[in-house]
Short mmCIF file of C-alpha atoms in Angstrom, two decimals:
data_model
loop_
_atom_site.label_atom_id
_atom_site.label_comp_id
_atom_site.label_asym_id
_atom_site.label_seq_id
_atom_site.Cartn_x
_atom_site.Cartn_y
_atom_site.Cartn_z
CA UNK A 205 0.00 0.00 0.00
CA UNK A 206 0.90 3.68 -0.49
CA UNK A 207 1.00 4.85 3.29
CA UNK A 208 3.15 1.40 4.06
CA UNK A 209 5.52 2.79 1.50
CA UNK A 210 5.78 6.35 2.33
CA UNK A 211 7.09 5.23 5.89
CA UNK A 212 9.56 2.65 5.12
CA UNK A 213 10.77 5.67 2.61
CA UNK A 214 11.59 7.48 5.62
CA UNK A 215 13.30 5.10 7.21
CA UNK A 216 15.44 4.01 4.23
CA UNK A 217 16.12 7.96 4.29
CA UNK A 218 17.47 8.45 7.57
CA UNK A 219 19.81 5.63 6.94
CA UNK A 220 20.66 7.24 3.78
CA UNK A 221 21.33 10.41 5.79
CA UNK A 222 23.47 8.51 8.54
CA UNK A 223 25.86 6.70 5.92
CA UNK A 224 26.56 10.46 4.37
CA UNK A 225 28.15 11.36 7.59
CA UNK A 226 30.81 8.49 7.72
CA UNK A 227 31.09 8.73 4.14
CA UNK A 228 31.65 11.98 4.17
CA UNK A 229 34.55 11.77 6.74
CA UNK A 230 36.43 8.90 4.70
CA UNK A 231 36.51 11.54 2.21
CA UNK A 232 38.03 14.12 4.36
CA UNK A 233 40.64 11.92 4.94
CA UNK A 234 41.14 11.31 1.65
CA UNK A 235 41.35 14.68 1.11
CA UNK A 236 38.28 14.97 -1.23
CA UNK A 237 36.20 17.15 0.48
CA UNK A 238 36.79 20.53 2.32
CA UNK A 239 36.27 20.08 6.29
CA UNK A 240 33.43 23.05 5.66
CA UNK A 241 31.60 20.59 3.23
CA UNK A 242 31.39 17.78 5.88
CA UNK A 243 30.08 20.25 8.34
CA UNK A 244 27.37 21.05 5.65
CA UNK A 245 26.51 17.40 5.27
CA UNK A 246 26.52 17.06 9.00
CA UNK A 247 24.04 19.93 9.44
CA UNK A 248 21.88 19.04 7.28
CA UNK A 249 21.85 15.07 8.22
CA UNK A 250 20.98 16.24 11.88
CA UNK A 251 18.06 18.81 10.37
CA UNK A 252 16.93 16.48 8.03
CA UNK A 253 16.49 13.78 11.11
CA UNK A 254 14.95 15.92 13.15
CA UNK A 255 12.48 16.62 10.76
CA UNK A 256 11.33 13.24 9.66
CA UNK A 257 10.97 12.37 13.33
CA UNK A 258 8.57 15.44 13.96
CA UNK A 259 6.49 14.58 10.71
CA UNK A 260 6.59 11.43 12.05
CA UNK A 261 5.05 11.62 15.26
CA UNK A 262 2.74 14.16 14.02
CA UNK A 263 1.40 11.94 11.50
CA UNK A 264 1.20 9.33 13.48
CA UNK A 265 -1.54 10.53 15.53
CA UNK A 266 -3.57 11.64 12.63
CA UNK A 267 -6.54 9.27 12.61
CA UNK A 268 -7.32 7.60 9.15
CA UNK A 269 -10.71 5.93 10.05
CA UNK A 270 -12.72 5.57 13.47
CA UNK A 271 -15.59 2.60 13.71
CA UNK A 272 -18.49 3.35 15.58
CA UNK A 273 -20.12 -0.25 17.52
CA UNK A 274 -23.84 -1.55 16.45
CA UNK A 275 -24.53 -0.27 20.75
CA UNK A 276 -23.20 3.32 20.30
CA UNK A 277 -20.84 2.53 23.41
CA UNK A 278 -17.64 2.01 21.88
CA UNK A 279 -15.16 3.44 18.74
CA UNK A 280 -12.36 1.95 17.51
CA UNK A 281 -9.91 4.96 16.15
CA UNK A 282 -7.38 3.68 13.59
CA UNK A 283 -4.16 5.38 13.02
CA UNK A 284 -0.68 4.98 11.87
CA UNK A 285 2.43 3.90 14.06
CA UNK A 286 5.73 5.60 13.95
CA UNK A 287 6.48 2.83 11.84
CA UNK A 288 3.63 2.98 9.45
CA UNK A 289 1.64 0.22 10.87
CA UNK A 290 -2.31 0.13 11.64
CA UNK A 291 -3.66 0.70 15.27
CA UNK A 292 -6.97 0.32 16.04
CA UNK A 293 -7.38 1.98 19.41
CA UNK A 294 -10.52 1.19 21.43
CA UNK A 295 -12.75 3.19 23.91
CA UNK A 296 -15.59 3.96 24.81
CA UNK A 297 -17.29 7.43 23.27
CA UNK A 298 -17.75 8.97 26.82
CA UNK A 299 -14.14 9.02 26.75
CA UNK A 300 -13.90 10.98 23.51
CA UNK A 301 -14.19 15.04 24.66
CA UNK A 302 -17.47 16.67 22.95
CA UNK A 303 -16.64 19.27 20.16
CA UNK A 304 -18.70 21.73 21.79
CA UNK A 305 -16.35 21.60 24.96
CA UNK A 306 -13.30 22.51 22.88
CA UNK A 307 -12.30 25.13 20.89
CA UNK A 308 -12.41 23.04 17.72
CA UNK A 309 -14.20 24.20 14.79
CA UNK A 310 -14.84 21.13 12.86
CA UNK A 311 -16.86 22.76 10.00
CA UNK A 312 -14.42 25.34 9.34
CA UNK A 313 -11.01 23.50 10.11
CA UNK A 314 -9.18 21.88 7.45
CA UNK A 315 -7.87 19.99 10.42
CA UNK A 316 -8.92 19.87 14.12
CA UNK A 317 -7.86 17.82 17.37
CA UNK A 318 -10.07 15.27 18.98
CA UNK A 319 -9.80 15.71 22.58
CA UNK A 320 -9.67 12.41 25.25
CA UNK A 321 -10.76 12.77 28.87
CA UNK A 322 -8.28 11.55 31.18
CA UNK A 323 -5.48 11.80 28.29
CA UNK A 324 -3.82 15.37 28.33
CA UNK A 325 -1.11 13.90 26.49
CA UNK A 326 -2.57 11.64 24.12
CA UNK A 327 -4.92 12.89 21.88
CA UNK A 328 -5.69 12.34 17.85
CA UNK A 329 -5.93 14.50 14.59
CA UNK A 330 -8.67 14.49 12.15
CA UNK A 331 -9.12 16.32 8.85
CA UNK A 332 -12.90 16.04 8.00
CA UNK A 333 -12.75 19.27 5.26
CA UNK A 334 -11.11 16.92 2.58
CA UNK A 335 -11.60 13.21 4.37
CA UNK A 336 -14.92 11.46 4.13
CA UNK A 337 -17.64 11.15 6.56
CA UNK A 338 -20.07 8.42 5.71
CA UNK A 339 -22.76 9.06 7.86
CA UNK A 340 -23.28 12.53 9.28
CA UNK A 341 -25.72 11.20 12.03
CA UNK A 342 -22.22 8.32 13.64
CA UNK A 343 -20.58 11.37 13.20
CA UNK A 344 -23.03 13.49 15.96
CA UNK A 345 -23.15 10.38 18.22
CA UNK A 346 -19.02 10.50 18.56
CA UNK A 347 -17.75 14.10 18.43
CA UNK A 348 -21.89 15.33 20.06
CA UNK A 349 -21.64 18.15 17.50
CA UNK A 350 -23.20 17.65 13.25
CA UNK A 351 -21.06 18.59 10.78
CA UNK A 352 -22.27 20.80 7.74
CA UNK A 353 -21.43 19.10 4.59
#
């Protein structure tokens, strides 16, 4: 699949990124490059790190598709690991913070965060301005708030 790929492409990057720094040393040595060109690689191996691990972890709490049980009770949220693998995350919709009580706009947000009780530190992204919502009515029982399609 395309998402599988895109992360293993940023893994095979950072390794990429890591050999350029010994590589770039042997050729110091050899007297190839200019000790200001391996600083230039270094920089930008250490930026370009830094920011695949922030897209990362951003990305991986974006949620791609959230399941809503037959009883109302329960949703199963499905997002991406660091690594590019599926979660499905389980809990119960009481747990899920009502639009209304946040400061979330979800009809005029290209992309908004859904809150969790209890979870100050773990919480998920959703972009419902360009994703799909199937049934408007699921969508009111989870987030308590109808959005304008």
């Amino acid at each position: 699949d395309l998402q599988g790929s895109l992360f293993r492409m940023k893994i095979y990057q950072t390794g990429l990124v890591f050999l350029m720094i010994p590589t770039s040393l042997v050729l110091l040595e050899k007297g190839t490059l200019l000790p200001a060109h391996v600083g230039y690689i270094t920089a930008f191996s250490a930026f370009s790190v830094l920011v695949l691990g922030a897209m990362g972890e951003f990305f991986r709490k974006f949620i791609g598709i959230i399941y809503l049980s037959e009883d109302r009770s329960q949703v199963i949220i499905s997002h991406n690991t660091f690594m590019g693998n599926r979660r499905d995350v389980l809990m119960d919709t009481e747990d899920i913070v009502p639009v209304s009580e946040t400061p979330e706009n979800v009809n005029n947000e290209i992309l908004w965060k859904v809150s969790l009780y209890g979870a100050k530190d773990r919480s998920y992204y959703i972009c419902t301005k360009f994703g799909g919502i199937l049934n408007s009515q699921k969508f009111a029982d989870i987030f308590g708030e109808e959005i304008e399609e």
